[in-house]
Coordinates of C-alpha atoms and ligand atoms in Angstrom, one line a residue:
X9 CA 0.0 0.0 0.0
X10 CA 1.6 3.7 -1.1
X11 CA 2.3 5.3 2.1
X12 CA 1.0 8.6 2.5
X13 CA 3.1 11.7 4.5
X14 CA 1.3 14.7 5.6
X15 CA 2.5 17.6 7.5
X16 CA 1.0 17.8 10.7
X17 CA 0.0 21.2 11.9
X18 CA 0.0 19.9 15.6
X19 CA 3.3 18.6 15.7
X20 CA 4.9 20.8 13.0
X21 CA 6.9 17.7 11.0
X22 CA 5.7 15.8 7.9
X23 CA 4.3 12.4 9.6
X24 CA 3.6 8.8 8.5
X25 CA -0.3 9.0 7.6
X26 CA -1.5 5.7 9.6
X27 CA -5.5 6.1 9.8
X28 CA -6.9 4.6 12.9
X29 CA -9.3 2.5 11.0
X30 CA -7.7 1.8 7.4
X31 CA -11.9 0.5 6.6
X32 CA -13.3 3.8 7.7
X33 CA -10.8 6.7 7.5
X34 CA -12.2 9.6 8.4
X35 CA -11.9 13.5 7.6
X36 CA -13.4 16.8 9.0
X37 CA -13.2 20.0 6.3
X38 CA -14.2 23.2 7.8
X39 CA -16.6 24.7 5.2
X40 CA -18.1 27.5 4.4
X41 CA -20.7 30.3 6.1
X42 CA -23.5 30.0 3.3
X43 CA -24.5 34.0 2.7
X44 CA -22.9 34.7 -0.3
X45 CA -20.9 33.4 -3.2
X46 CA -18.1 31.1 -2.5
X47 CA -14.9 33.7 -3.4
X48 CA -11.5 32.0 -5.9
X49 CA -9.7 31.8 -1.8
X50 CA -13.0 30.3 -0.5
X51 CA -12.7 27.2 -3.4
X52 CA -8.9 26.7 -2.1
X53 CA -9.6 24.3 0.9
X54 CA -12.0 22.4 -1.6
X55 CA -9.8 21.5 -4.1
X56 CA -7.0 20.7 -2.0
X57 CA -8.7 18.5 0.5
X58 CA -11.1 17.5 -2.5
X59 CA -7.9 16.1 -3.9
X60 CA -6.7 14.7 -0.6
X61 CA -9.9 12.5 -0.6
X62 CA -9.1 11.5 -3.7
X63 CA -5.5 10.3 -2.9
X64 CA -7.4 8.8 0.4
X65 CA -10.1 6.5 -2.0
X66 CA -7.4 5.6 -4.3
X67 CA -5.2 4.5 -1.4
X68 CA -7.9 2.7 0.9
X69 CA -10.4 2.0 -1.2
X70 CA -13.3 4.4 -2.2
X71 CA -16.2 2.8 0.0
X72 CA -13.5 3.2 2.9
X73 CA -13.1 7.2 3.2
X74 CA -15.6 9.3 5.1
X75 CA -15.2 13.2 4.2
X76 CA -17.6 15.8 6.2
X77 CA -17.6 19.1 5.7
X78 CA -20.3 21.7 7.4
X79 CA -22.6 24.3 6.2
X80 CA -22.6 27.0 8.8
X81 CA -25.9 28.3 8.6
X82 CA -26.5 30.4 11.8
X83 CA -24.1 33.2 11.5
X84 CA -24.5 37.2 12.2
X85 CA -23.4 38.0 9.0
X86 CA -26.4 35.5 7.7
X87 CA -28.8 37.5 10.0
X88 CA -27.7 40.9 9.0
X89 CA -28.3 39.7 5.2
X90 CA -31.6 39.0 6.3
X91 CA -32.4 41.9 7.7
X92 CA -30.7 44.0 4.9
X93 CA -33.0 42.6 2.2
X94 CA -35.8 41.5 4.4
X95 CA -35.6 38.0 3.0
X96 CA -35.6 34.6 5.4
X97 CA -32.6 33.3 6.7
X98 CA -33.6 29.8 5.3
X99 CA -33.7 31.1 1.8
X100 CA -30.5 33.0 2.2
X101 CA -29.0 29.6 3.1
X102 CA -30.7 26.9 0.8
X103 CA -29.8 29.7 -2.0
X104 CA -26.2 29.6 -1.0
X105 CA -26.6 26.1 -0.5
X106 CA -27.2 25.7 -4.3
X107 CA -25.0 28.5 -5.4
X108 CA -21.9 26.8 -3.8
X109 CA -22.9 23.0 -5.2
X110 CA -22.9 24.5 -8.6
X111 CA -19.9 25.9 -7.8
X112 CA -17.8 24.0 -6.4
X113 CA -19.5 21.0 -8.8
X114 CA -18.1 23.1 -11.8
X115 CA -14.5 22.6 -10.3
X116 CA -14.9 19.2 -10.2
X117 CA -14.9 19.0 -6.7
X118 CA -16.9 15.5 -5.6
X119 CA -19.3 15.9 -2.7
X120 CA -18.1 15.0 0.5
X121 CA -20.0 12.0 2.3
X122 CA -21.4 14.0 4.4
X123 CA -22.5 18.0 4.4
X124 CA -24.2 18.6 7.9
X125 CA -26.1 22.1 8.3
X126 CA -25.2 23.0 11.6
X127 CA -29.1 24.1 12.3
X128 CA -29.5 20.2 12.1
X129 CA -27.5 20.0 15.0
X130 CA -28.3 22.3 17.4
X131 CA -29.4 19.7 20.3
X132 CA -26.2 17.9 19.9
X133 CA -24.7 21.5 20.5
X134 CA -26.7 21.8 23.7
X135 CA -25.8 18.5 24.9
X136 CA -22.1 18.9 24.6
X137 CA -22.4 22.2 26.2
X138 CA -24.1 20.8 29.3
X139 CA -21.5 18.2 29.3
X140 CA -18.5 21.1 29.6
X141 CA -20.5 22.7 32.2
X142 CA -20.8 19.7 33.9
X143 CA -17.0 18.6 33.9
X144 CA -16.4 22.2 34.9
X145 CA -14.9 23.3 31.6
X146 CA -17.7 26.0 30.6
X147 CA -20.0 28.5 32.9
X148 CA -23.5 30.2 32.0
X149 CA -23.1 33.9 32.8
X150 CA -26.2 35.8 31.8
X151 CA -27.6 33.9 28.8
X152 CA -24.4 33.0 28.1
X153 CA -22.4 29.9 28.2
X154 CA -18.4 30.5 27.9
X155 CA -15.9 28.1 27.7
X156 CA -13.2 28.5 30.9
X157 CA -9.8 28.3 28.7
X158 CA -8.1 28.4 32.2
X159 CA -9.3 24.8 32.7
X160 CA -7.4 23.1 29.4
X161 CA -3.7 23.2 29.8
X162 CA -3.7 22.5 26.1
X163 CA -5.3 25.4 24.8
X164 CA -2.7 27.1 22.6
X165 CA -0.9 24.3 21.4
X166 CA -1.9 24.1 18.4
X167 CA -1.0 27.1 16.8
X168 CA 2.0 27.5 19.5
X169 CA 0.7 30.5 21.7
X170 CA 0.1 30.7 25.6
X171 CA -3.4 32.0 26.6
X172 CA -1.2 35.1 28.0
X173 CA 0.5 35.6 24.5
X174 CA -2.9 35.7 23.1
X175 CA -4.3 38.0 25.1
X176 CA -1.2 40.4 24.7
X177 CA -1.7 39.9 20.9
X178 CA -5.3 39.5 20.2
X179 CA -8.5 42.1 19.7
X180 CA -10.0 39.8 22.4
X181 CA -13.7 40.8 23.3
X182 CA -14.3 41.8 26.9
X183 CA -17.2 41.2 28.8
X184 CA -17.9 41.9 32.3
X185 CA -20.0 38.3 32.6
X186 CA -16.5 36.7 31.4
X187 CA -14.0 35.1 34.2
X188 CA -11.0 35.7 31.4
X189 CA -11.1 37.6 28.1
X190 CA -10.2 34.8 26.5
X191 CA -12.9 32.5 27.2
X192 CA -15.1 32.3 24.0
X193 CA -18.5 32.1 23.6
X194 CA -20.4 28.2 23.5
X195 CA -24.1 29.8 23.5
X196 CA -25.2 33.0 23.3
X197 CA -29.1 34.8 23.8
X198 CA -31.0 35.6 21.0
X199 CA -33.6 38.6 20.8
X200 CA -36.2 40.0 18.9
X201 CA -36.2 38.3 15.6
X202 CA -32.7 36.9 15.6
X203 CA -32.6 32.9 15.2
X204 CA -32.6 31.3 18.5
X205 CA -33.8 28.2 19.8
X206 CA -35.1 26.9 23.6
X207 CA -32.1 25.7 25.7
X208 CA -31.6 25.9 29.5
X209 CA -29.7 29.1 29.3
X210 CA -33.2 30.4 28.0
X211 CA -33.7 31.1 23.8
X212 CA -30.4 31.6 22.5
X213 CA -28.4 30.3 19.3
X214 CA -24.5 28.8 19.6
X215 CA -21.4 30.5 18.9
X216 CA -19.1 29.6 16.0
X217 CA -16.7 26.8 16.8
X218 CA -19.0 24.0 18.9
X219 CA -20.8 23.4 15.9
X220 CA -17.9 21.8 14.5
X221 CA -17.1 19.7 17.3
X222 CA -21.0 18.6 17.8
X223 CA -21.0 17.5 14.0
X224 CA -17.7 15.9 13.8
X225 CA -18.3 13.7 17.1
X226 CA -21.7 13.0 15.5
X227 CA -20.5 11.6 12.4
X228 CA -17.4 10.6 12.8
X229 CA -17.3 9.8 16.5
X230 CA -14.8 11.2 19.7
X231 CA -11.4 10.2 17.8
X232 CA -10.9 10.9 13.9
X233 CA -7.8 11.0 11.4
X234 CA -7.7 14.7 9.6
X235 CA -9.5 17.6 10.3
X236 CA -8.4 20.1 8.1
X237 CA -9.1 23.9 6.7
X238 CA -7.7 27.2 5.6
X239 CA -4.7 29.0 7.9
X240 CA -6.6 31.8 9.2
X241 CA -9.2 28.9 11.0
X242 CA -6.3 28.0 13.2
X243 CA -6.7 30.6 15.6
X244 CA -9.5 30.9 17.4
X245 CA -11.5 28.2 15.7
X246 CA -9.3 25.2 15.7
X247 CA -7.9 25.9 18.8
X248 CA -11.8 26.2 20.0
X249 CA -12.8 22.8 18.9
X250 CA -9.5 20.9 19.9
X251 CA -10.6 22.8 23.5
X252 CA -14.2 21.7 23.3
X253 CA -13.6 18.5 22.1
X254 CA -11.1 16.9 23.8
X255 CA -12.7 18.1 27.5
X256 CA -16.4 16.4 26.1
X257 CA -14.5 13.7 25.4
X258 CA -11.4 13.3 28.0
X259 CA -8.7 10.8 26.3
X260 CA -10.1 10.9 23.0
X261 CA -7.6 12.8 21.1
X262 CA -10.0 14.3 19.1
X263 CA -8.3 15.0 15.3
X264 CA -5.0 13.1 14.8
X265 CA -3.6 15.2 11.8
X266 CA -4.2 19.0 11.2
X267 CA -3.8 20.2 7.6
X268 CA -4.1 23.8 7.2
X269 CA -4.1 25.4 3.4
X270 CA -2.5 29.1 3.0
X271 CA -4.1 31.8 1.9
X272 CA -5.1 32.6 -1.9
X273 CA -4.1 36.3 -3.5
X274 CA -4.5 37.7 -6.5
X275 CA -1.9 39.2 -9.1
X276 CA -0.3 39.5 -5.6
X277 CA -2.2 41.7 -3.5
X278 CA -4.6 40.5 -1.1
X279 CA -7.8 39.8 -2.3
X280 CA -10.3 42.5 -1.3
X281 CA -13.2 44.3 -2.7
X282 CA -11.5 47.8 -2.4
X283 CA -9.2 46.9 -4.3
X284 CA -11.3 45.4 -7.4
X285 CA -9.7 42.1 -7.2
X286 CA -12.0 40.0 -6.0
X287 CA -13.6 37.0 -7.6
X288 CA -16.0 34.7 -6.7
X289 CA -15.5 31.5 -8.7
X290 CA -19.0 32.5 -10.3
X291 CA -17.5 35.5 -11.9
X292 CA -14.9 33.3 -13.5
X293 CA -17.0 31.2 -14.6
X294 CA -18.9 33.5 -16.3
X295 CA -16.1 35.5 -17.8
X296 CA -15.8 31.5 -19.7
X297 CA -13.1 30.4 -17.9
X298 CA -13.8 26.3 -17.6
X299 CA -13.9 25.5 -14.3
X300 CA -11.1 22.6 -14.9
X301 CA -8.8 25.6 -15.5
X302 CA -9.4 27.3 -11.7
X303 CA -8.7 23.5 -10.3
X304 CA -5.8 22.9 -12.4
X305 CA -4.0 26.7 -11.6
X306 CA -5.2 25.8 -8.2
X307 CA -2.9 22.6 -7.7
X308 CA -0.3 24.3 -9.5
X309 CA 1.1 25.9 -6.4
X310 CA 1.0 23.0 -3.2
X311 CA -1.3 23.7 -0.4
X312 CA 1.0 25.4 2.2
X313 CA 2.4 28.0 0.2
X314 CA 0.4 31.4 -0.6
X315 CA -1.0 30.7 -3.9
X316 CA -0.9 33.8 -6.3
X317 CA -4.1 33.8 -8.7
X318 CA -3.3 35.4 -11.9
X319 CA -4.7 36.0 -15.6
X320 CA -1.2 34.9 -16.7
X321 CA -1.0 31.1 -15.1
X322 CA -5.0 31.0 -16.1
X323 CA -4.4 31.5 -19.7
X324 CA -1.0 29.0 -19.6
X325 CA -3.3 26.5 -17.9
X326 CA -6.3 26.7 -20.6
X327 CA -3.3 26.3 -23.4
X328 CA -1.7 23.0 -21.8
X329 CA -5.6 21.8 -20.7
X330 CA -6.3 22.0 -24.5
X331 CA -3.8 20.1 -25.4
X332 CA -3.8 17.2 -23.0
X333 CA -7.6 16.6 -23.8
X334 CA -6.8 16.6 -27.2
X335 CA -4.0 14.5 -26.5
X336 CA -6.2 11.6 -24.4
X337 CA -9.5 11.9 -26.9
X338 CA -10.3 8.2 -27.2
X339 CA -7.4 7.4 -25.2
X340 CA -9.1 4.3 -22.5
X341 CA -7.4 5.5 -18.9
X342 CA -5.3 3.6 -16.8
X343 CA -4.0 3.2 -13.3
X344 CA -2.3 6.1 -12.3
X345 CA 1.5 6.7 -12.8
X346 CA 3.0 5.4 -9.2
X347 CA 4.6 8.5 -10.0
X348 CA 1.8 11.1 -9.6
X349 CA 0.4 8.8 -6.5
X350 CA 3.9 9.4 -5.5
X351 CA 3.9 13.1 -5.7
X352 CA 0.4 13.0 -4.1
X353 CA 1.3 11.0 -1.2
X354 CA 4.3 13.2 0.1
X355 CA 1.8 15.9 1.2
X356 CA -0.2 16.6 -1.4
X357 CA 2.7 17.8 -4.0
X358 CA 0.2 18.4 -6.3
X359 CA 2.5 20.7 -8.7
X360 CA 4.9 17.5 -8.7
X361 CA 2.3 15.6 -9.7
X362 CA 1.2 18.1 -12.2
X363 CA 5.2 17.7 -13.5
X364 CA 4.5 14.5 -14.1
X365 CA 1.5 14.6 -16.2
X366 CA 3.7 16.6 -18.7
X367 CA 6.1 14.3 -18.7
X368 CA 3.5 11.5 -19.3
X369 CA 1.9 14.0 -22.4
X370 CA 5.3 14.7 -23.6
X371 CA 6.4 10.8 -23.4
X372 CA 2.7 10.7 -25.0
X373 CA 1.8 7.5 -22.6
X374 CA -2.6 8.9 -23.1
X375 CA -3.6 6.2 -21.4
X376 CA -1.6 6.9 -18.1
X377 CA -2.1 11.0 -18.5
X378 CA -5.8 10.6 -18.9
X379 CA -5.6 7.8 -15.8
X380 CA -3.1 10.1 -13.8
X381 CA -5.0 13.4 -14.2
X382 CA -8.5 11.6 -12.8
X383 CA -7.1 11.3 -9.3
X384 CA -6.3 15.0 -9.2
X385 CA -9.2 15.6 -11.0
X386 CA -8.6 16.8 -14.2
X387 CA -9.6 15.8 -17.9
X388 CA -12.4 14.3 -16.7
X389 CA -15.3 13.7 -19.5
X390 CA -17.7 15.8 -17.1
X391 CA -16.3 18.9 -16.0
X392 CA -18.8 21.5 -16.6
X393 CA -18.3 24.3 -18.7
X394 CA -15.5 23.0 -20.6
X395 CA -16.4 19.9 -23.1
X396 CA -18.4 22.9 -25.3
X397 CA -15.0 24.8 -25.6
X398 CA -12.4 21.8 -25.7
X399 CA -13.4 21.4 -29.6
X400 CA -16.3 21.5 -31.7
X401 CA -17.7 18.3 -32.8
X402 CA -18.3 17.8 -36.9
X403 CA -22.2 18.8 -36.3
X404 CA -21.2 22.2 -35.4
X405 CA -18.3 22.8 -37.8
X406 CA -21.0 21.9 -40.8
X407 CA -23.6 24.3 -39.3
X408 CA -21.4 27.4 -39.2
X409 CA -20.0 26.3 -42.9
X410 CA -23.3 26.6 -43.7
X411 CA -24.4 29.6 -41.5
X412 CA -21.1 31.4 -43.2
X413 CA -22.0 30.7 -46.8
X414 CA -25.3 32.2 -45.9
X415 CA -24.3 35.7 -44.5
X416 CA -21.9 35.4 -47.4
X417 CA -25.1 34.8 -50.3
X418 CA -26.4 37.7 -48.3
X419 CA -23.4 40.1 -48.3
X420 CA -23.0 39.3 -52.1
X421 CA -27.2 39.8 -52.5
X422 CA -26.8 43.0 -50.5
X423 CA -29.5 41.5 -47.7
X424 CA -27.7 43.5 -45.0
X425 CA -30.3 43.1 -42.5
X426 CA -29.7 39.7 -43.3
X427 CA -26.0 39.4 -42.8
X428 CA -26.7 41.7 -39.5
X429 CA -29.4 39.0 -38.2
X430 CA -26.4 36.4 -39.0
X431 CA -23.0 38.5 -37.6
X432 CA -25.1 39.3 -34.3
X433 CA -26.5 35.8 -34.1
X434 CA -23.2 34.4 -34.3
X435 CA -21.8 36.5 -31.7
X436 CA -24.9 36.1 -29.2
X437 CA -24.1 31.7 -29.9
X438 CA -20.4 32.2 -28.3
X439 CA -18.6 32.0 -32.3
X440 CA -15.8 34.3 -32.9
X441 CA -15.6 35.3 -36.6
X442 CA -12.9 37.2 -37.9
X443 CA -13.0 37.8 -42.0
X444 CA -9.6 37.1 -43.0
X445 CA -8.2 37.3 -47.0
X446 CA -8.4 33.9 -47.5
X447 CA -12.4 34.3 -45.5
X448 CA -13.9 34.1 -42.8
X449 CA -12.2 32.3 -40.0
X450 CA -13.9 31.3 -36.7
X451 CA -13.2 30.1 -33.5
X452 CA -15.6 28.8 -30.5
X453 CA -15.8 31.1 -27.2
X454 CA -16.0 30.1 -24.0
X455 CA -19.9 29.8 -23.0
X456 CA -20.6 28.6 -26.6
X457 CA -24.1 27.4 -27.2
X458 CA -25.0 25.6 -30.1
X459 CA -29.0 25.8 -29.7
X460 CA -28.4 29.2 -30.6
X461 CA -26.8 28.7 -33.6
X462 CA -29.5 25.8 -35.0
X463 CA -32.0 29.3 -34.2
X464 CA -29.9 31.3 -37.4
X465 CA -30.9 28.7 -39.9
Ligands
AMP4 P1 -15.6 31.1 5.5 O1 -16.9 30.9 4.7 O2 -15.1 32.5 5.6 O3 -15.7 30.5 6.9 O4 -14.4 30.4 4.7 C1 -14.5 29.0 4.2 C2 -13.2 28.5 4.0 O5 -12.4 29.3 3.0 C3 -12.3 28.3 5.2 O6 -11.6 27.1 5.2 C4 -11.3 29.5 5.0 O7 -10.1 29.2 5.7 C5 -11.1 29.5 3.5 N1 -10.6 30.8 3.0 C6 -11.2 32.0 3.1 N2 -10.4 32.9 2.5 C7 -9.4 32.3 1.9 C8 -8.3 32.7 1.0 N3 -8.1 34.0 0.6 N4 -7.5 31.8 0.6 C9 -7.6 30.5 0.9 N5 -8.6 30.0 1.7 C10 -9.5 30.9 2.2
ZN5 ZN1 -14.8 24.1 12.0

């Protein structure tokens, strides 16, 4: 069996990946606050750890991975959304809900085996927060219930800080109900019309992080392999759960491996919408970049470096996607190069393994390059957006012959209106004509539609 090597945020050093049980292993993804579109750094942690479970199924069998990752659907920023547009905060979610399956679909991203919503789970929050109150880990202070960071000698480990260190360092909220300022927030009271729900600290809704531990110990029990998300979780959240976790469940351990992703930029600044760089992977999309192309630029750079979006490495990764598929077009895939699963294995080196799928296209070994790219997730037959652009089938090449002898009969009859209908028509269908001495020449945009095109005849 290949053996895999991740680095371990908790321990710092690049480990032996042993799963606790190789017929169930089992990962927790952090996902995303669903009121708004999922931004180009937001789709980061899915295709990495999208690709991780794909290494994980290759190496243990597919029917032997278990992949959650959580909808967080009570959230301020949810509830001032609602109140900005006046809408319900359960069709602000469910919308989102949609928006980032599309998404996040159209990057070839498989669904995880599960997707909890943490409204699902809100008893299971309530119950483990009785339980920290109980052990004397948390205290209800006016509608509140905090957890008491004083009472884990852990807390801080993982991202190598002391409680004091944070508090020196942090914009840490302080509350007089609060014994230290760094105890965060387990439950908090609800009023008027924000979302809250009956609870023995009286109608309330839960802070942030104890969702996460309530759904992971629910799915995937006390003690799990990887638990993973973006850097900037780390601290508070991770550090929360590991906290919340491991003093529900004394001895448990909680996650074993901690894979954190760095952060995404574009053209080197930091994203931002001030400074009219920021993308949500809808916008791409719709611009008519294939979706295949934001995965493969993606994996170009490996997970725990900042990865720097630009126009530049977008268009250099259309050019060599073009290629490959028409390199592997009938090609019947294999197994996967041991060399890619290599590359893969030691942490994720998804650019080596990208290095070696242009060795395999160069070497022109189709069958191993089509079989290679499928466990990182690229050339597969149904990645959205992109089997319209990748070439146009003989169909389509006939009807624009056809459709360009007509505008010409029409030029040459002097039916301008005509040629107009036919110029326009063309452009509205996602074809690119340029007239050319030797005439017309044509290429197929992204977002081509060929229904459109049938309409001109
Ligand atoms: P959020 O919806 O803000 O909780 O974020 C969902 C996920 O996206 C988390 O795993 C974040 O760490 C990750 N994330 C947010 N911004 C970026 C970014 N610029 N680059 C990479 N990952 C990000
Ligand atoms: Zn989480």
């Amino acid at each position: 069996m290949t053996g895999i090597r991740l680095f371990n945020t908790r321990t710092r050093t690049k480990e032996d990946f042993v799963p606790i049980d190789p017929a169930n292993v089992r990962m927790y993804v952090c996902g995303p606050t669903v009121y708004d579109r999922a931004h180009l750094g937001n789709a980061r942690p899915v295709v990495v750890f999208d690709t991780l479970f794909r290494l994980l199924r290759h190496v243990f069998g597919a029917g032997h991975v278990t992949y959650v990752r959580n909808f967080t659907d009570v959230d301020d920023k949810i509830n001032d959304k609602a109140a900005q547009t006046g809408r319900p905060i359960r069709d602000i979610t469910d919308e989102t809900i949609g928006w980032y399956h599309a998404d996040m679909d159209a990057l070839g991203a498989l669904r995880p085996t599960h997707e909890p919503r943490a409204t699902d789970y809100i008893a299971q929050m309530i119950a483990m927060n009785e339980t920290l109150i109980q052990r004397g880990h948390a205290y209800a202070a006016e509608g509140h219930v905090l957890f008491d960071v004083r009472s884990f000698p852990d807390y801080g480990r993982l991202s190598g800080r002391s409680v004091d260190d944070m508090i020196a360092g942090a914009r840490v909220e302080v509350a007089p109900f609060k014994r230290d300022p760094m105890d965060f927030v387990l439950w908090k009271p609800s009023t008027g019309d924000q979302p809250g729900w009956d609870s023995p600290w009286g109608k309330g809704r839960p802070g942030w992080h104890i969702e996460c531990s309530a759904m992971s110990f629910d799915l995937l029990g006390p003690a799990f392999d990887i638990h993973a998300g973006g850097i900037d979780l780390q601290f508070p959240h991770h550090e929360n759960e590991i906290a919340q976790s491991c003093c529900a469940h004394p001895g448990s351990g909680f996650a074993r491996y901690w894979l954190h992703n760095e952060m995404l930029q574009v053209e080197g600044k930091k994203m931002s919408k001030s400074l009219g760089n920021f993308f949500t992977v809808r916008d791409l999309l719709d611009q008519g970049y294939p979706g295949e192309v934001i995965r493969f630029v993606q994996l170009s750079t490996h997970y725990s470096r900042p990865m720097d979006w630009t126009a530049a490495k977008a268009e250099q990764a259309e050019a060599t996607l073009r290629k490959w598929r028409g390199l592997i077009a009938g090609a019947e895939p294999s197994v996967p190069a041991a060399s890619v699963v290599a590359a893969l294995a030691d942490d994720l080196n998804t650019a080596g393994a990208i290095a070696e799928l242009h060795r395999l296209a160069s070497e022109g070994d189709r069958a191993r390059l089509a079989g290679s790219a499928a466990l990182l997730g690229l050339l597969e037959p149904e990645l959205g957006g992109w089997a319209e652009i990748a070439g146009p089938d003989a169909d389509v090449s006939d009807l624009i012959a056809q459709l360009l002898a007509a505008r010409a009969e029409a030029r040459a009859a002097k039916d301008f209106a005509r040629a107009d209908k036919l110029r326009d028509g063309f452009a509205a269908a996602g074809v690119a004509v340029k007239d050319t001495a030797a005439g017309a020449e044509w290429t197929l945009a992204p977002g081509f539609d060929a229904d459109k095109l049938k309409g001109l005849l």
